[in-house]
Every structure is written in structure tokens, then in C-alpha cells.
Short mmCIF file of C-alpha atoms in Angstrom, two decimals:
data_model
loop_
_atom_site.label_atom_id
_atom_site.label_comp_id
_atom_site.label_asym_id
_atom_site.label_seq_id
_atom_site.Cartn_x
_atom_site.Cartn_y
_atom_site.Cartn_z
CA MET A 1 0.19 0.14 0.11
CA THR A 2 1.38 3.31 -0.91
CA TYR A 3 0.83 6.89 0.67
CA VAL A 4 -1.66 8.91 -1.04
CA SER A 5 -0.90 12.64 -0.58
CA LEU A 6 -3.54 15.06 -0.25
CA THR A 7 -3.84 18.34 -2.11
CA PRO A 8 -5.58 21.67 -1.20
CA PHE A 9 -8.27 20.56 -3.54
CA ASP A 10 -8.73 17.46 -1.71
CA LEU A 11 -8.95 19.37 1.53
CA ALA A 12 -11.77 21.79 0.07
CA LEU A 13 -13.66 18.60 -0.98
CA ALA A 14 -13.48 17.58 2.38
CA ALA A 15 -14.98 20.97 3.82
CA ILE A 16 -18.09 20.79 1.91
CA LEU A 17 -19.09 18.52 4.62
CA LEU A 18 -18.81 21.32 7.05
CA VAL A 19 -20.37 23.76 4.63
CA VAL A 20 -23.40 21.49 5.04
CA THR A 21 -23.12 21.75 8.92
CA ALA A 22 -23.17 25.40 8.72
CA GLY A 23 -26.04 25.18 6.26
CA LEU A 24 -28.13 23.01 8.76
CA SER A 25 -27.27 25.49 11.67
CA LEU A 26 -28.43 28.42 9.48
CA ALA A 27 -31.92 26.32 8.78
CA PHE A 28 -32.50 25.39 12.33
CA ARG A 29 -31.64 28.89 13.58
CA LEU A 30 -28.53 27.71 15.75
CA GLY A 31 -26.43 30.65 15.41
CA LEU A 32 -23.30 28.55 15.09
CA GLU A 33 -22.34 29.48 11.36
CA ARG A 34 -19.69 31.95 12.76
CA THR A 35 -18.16 29.78 15.51
CA ILE A 36 -18.02 26.86 12.65
CA ALA A 37 -16.15 29.15 10.41
CA VAL A 38 -13.91 30.63 12.84
CA SER A 39 -13.06 27.22 14.27
CA ALA A 40 -12.43 25.82 10.94
CA VAL A 41 -9.97 28.66 10.03
CA ARG A 42 -8.36 28.41 13.30
CA MET A 43 -7.78 24.79 13.24
CA CYS A 44 -6.41 25.08 9.72
CA VAL A 45 -3.87 27.89 10.82
CA GLN A 46 -2.87 26.06 13.83
CA LEU A 47 -2.11 22.63 12.32
CA ALA A 48 -0.30 24.36 9.35
CA ALA A 49 1.86 26.31 11.84
CA VAL A 50 2.63 23.43 13.99
CA ALA A 51 3.45 20.86 10.87
CA LEU A 52 5.96 23.73 9.71
CA VAL A 53 7.52 24.23 13.30
CA LEU A 54 7.76 20.17 13.65
CA LYS A 55 9.22 19.97 10.33
CA LEU A 56 12.14 22.38 11.73
CA VAL A 57 12.35 20.75 14.84
CA PHE A 58 12.71 17.25 13.15
CA GLU A 59 15.30 18.47 10.85
CA SER A 60 17.39 20.23 13.53
CA GLY A 61 17.43 17.24 15.85
CA SER A 62 18.11 19.58 18.44
CA SER A 63 17.37 18.74 22.43
CA LEU A 64 17.01 22.58 22.82
CA ALA A 65 14.34 22.45 20.05
CA THR A 66 12.58 19.67 21.34
CA ALA A 67 12.39 21.37 24.73
CA ALA A 68 11.09 24.65 23.47
CA PHE A 69 8.14 22.87 21.62
CA ALA A 70 7.21 20.71 24.83
CA LEU A 71 7.21 24.00 26.95
CA MET A 72 4.88 25.54 24.27
CA MET A 73 2.63 22.37 24.71
CA LEU A 74 2.95 23.01 28.52
CA ALA A 75 1.88 26.89 28.19
CA ALA A 76 -1.12 25.96 25.48
CA THR A 77 -2.35 23.21 27.82
CA ALA A 78 -2.26 25.53 30.91
CA TYR A 79 -4.10 28.21 29.26
CA GLU A 80 -6.86 25.57 27.81
CA VAL A 81 -7.69 24.10 31.10
CA GLY A 82 -7.64 27.31 32.94
CA SER A 83 -10.14 28.71 30.43
CA ARG A 84 -12.28 26.26 30.36
CA GLN A 85 -13.32 26.29 34.50
CA GLU A 86 -16.37 27.94 35.46
CA ARG A 87 -14.85 28.35 38.95
CA ARG A 88 -11.12 29.20 38.91
CA PHE A 89 -8.92 29.50 41.81
CA GLN A 90 -8.07 32.81 42.59
CA GLY A 91 -4.39 33.96 40.94
CA ALA A 92 -2.65 31.43 38.56
CA ALA A 93 -3.46 28.54 40.62
CA SER A 94 -5.78 27.01 37.98
CA TYR A 95 -3.59 27.43 35.31
CA LEU A 96 -0.66 26.17 37.35
CA ILE A 97 -2.79 22.78 37.88
CA GLY A 98 -4.20 22.56 34.63
CA GLY A 99 -0.77 22.84 32.87
CA ALA A 100 1.63 21.13 35.59
CA ALA A 101 -0.72 18.07 35.97
CA PRO A 102 -1.14 16.62 32.43
CA PHE A 103 2.32 17.90 31.51
CA VAL A 104 4.21 16.13 34.21
CA ALA A 105 1.95 12.89 33.81
CA GLY A 106 2.50 13.11 29.92
CA LEU A 107 6.31 13.65 30.10
CA ILE A 108 6.41 10.40 32.48
CA ALA A 109 4.64 8.34 30.05
CA SER A 110 6.37 9.59 26.84
CA VAL A 111 9.83 9.43 28.01
CA PHE A 112 9.14 5.81 29.31
CA ALA A 113 7.60 4.95 26.05
CA VAL A 114 10.42 6.45 23.92
CA SER A 115 13.21 4.99 25.82
CA ALA A 116 11.82 1.52 27.13
CA ILE A 117 9.24 0.47 24.33
CA ILE A 118 10.42 2.13 21.45
CA GLY A 119 14.16 2.22 22.23
CA SER A 120 14.90 5.40 20.26
CA GLU A 121 18.35 6.60 20.71
CA PRO A 122 18.31 9.56 21.76
CA TRP A 123 15.23 9.28 24.15
CA TRP A 124 14.56 12.91 23.36
CA SER A 125 14.42 12.32 19.49
CA PRO A 126 11.57 14.84 18.47
CA ARG A 127 10.09 12.74 15.91
CA PHE A 128 8.99 10.04 18.51
CA LEU A 129 8.64 12.23 21.74
CA LEU A 130 6.91 14.99 20.64
CA PRO A 131 4.10 13.41 18.94
CA ILE A 132 3.39 10.72 21.65
CA LEU A 133 3.80 13.65 24.31
CA GLY A 134 1.22 15.83 22.18
CA MET A 135 -1.42 13.09 22.35
CA VAL A 136 -0.91 12.04 25.77
CA ILE A 137 -1.15 15.38 27.01
CA GLY A 138 -4.16 16.31 24.82
CA ASN A 139 -5.93 13.35 26.50
CA ALA A 140 -4.93 13.89 29.70
CA LEU A 141 -6.04 17.44 29.68
CA ALA A 142 -9.67 16.66 29.31
CA GLY A 143 -9.53 14.38 32.47
CA VAL A 144 -7.69 17.33 34.21
CA THR A 145 -10.59 19.74 32.93
CA LEU A 146 -13.36 17.30 34.24
CA VAL A 147 -11.73 16.60 37.75
CA LEU A 148 -11.25 20.28 38.52
CA ASP A 149 -14.56 21.29 37.30
CA THR A 150 -16.49 18.18 39.07
CA ILE A 151 -14.48 19.22 42.44
CA THR A 152 -15.04 22.84 42.47
CA THR A 153 -18.90 22.61 41.77
CA ALA A 154 -19.32 19.56 44.09
CA ALA A 155 -17.61 21.58 46.90
CA THR A 156 -19.80 24.61 46.33
CA ARG A 157 -22.82 22.81 46.14
CA GLU A 158 -22.29 20.60 49.16
CA ARG A 159 -20.68 23.40 51.02
CA VAL A 160 -22.84 22.83 54.31
CA ALA A 161 -22.43 18.96 54.52
CA ILE A 162 -18.53 19.59 54.21
CA GLU A 163 -18.41 22.15 56.57
CA ALA A 164 -20.61 19.90 59.07
CA ARG A 165 -18.17 17.12 58.77
CA LEU A 166 -15.18 19.55 59.55
CA ALA A 167 -17.06 20.86 62.60
CA LEU A 168 -17.65 17.15 63.78
CA GLY A 169 -13.85 16.92 63.61
CA ALA A 170 -13.10 15.51 60.50
CA SER A 171 -9.90 16.53 58.74
CA ARG A 172 -9.89 18.26 55.60
CA THR A 173 -9.07 15.09 53.45
CA ASP A 174 -11.74 12.88 55.05
CA ALA A 175 -14.40 15.71 54.74
CA MET A 176 -13.59 15.98 50.90
CA GLN A 177 -13.25 12.35 50.32
CA ASP A 178 -16.29 11.90 48.47
CA VAL A 179 -15.72 14.82 46.29
CA LEU A 180 -12.33 13.99 45.69
CA ARG A 181 -13.40 10.56 44.80
CA ARG A 182 -16.32 11.72 42.38
CA GLY A 183 -13.90 14.30 40.81
CA LEU A 184 -11.38 11.13 39.98
CA LYS A 185 -13.99 9.09 38.69
CA ALA A 186 -15.25 11.78 36.49
CA GLY A 187 -11.59 12.61 35.07
CA MET A 188 -11.07 8.82 34.12
CA THR A 189 -14.39 8.26 32.54
CA PRO A 190 -13.41 9.52 29.00
CA ILE A 191 -10.19 7.48 28.47
CA LEU A 192 -11.99 4.25 30.14
CA SER A 193 -14.76 4.74 27.62
CA ALA A 194 -12.53 5.23 24.56
CA MET A 195 -10.73 2.11 25.47
CA ALA A 196 -13.97 0.10 26.01
CA VAL A 197 -15.38 0.92 22.41
CA ALA A 198 -11.89 1.17 20.62
CA GLY A 199 -11.91 -0.99 17.41
CA LEU A 200 -15.70 -2.05 18.17
CA VAL A 201 -17.44 1.27 17.54
CA SER A 202 -14.67 3.46 16.27
CA VAL A 203 -11.02 2.80 14.90
CA PRO A 204 -8.77 5.40 16.71
CA GLY A 205 -7.05 8.20 15.26
CA MET A 206 -3.44 7.12 15.38
CA MET A 207 -4.39 3.45 14.02
CA THR A 208 -6.33 5.19 11.12
CA GLY A 209 -3.46 7.34 10.18
CA GLN A 210 -1.08 4.88 10.22
CA ILE A 211 -3.22 2.66 7.99
CA LEU A 212 -3.76 5.73 5.53
CA ALA A 213 -0.09 6.07 5.57
CA GLY A 214 0.55 2.56 4.37
CA ALA A 215 1.46 0.70 7.61
CA ASP A 216 0.30 -2.98 8.22
CA PRO A 217 -2.81 -3.00 10.15
CA VAL A 218 -1.16 -5.26 12.85
CA ASP A 219 1.42 -2.85 13.37
CA ALA A 220 -0.99 -0.06 13.42
CA MET A 221 -2.89 -1.69 16.22
CA ALA A 222 0.03 -2.44 18.39
CA TYR A 223 1.05 1.27 18.09
CA GLN A 224 -2.48 2.16 18.98
CA VAL A 225 -2.83 -0.18 21.89
CA MET A 226 0.65 1.21 23.37
CA ILE A 227 -1.10 4.91 22.92
CA LEU A 228 -4.19 4.12 24.81
CA PHE A 229 -2.08 2.37 27.51
CA LEU A 230 0.05 5.31 27.70
CA ILE A 231 -3.05 7.70 27.40
CA ALA A 232 -4.88 5.69 30.17
CA GLY A 233 -1.98 5.70 32.92
CA ALA A 234 -0.81 9.42 32.28
CA THR A 235 -4.86 10.40 32.52
CA GLY A 236 -4.72 8.57 35.94
CA ILE A 237 -1.69 10.02 37.27
CA ALA A 238 -2.80 13.62 35.95
CA VAL A 239 -6.36 13.30 37.33
CA VAL A 240 -4.88 12.31 41.20
CA LEU A 241 -2.41 15.29 41.12
CA ALA A 242 -5.05 17.78 39.84
CA GLY A 243 -7.57 16.53 42.37
CA ILE A 244 -5.18 16.48 45.54
CA ALA A 245 -4.10 20.00 44.49
CA ALA A 246 -7.58 21.08 44.24
CA VAL A 247 -8.72 19.70 47.44
CA MET A 248 -5.64 21.26 49.14
CA LEU A 249 -6.63 24.76 47.85
CA LEU A 250 -10.30 24.46 48.66
CA THR A 251 -9.01 23.63 52.12
CA ASP A 252 -6.29 24.96 54.57
CA ASP A 253 -4.09 23.75 57.44
CA ARG A 254 -6.75 24.83 59.80
CA HIS A 255 -9.07 22.24 58.24
CA ARG A 256 -11.60 24.82 57.02
CA LEU A 257 -13.37 24.95 53.67
CA ARG A 258 -12.18 28.20 51.69
CA LEU A 259 -14.69 28.57 49.11
CA ASP A 260 -13.75 32.34 49.04
CA ARG A 261 -10.44 31.15 46.88
CA LEU A 262 -12.91 30.40 44.12
CA THR A 263 -13.87 32.78 41.37
CA THR A 264 -16.91 32.33 39.07
CA VAL A 265 -16.37 33.27 35.64
CA LYS A 266 -19.39 34.06 33.56
CA LYS A 267 -18.74 32.43 29.91
CA THR A 268 -19.88 34.44 27.07
CA GLU A 269 -21.30 32.20 23.81
#
């Protein structure tokens, strides 16, 4: 099987379906036409920019270039998680947690995969490390977003019950245990659902891409299984780190609930 390169005309044909979607939005008066157009243009510009930057990084093979691109991922992750929160911690805490948790977990999983499983030399080879890191962080990001949103929302709604436990002598970790557990379950749900339906309902993206690029389906399957294992492991680490950090910020060392550390953000459509 040979690799088929897509031309701009091919991409324009694929965009016809997006035009149909915009037409449906117009017909049903959903008001999403502008959002669809902006999202499509933004996606194309972002992916084109990333492709060009990655090409330069791959050609250089520099550890500094690899580190710089990874730090760019960290900044984008922090912004994305922090900006998605309806209830944010005061200051930069939401952005710090949102960036650090998925990045640290993703880096652990990616370095392990590149050095121990793939056996790349050097281990920081951008051609292997950066794509894996991007896939892992992107999925861990969703889990961290959910765990933070679940914990802050639950703590706000269950304020009376939590403060009652604290008043009866429970420690802050005991009082927040149920909230933390719910948050961790919510954060892990997307990747567990994706693993459950992989191959049965959907063919995951990496496997699809490799098959379209001419790889043997069995080899593509093996890489996809590896990636899903890495994503699940990294997501588990990330949601635990983010969940514990959120609980610590929502309480203090005097075992008091500190909802005053949260600010509610009104999201505009």
C-alpha cells in the first residue's frame, strides 16, 4: 500500500461537509455559522503552523528545540484547562494545576515509551517524543478539566455538608473524600470509555492515520494499543495530581473550607 498525499483541492472537498453543517445551523437557527467558520479557520492555521514548526524541529534534531516545543505545549495546556473552568482558583492556581498535572504525567509516560518500549536513541528524539507527548497530554487535559470542574462544583453545592463534617472533627481530607472520589471518576471516564469502544465502535485516530499512511494494520494496532495504555496511565496520574491539588486549595491547614479562593467566571457564547 502506498501513501496518498492530499492536495489543497482534496481538503476543499472535505470541507464541503462542514459547509453542509453550517447550512443546517442556519436552517435550524442555531446561530453557529460564525463559530463553525472561525473554528475551521483556526484549526487549519494552527495545524499548518504546528506542521511547519515540527518539520524544522525534526530537521534540527536539537534537544533545545525539542524542549522549546514541549514548553509551548505546557503553556497551551495550562491556558486551555484554566480557561475552561467555570469556577477558577484565585490568581494563577487553575492555570498552574491545569498545565503541570497533564504535562508531568504526559512527560513520564512519553519518556517511558520512547526509551523503554520504542528504544529511540537519543530518548528525546523529537520525531518520537513530541507526537506521543502531544497525544498523551491532549487526552490527559480533558481528564484534568473534568476533575477540577467536578470538585469545585461539588464543593460549592455541598458546602453545608462538608463544613458539618469539619465541625464534627473530620480532617480536610476526610471531609473532601467523597468529592475527590467523584472528581477522579469523572476525570477517568472519557479514556475508559474510549478504550472500551476502540475497534468495536470506532477506529482510533493513530491507527487510522498509520493505515492510511501505508502501515500494516497489525503494526498500526500495536502502536494504537500502546498509545491507549500510555494515555490511560498518564490520565490517571494527572487527575490524581490535579484532584489532590484542588482539595488542598479548597481547604487550609486549619481544616476549613475555603470557597473564598474560588471565583466564578461567566462564559460568553
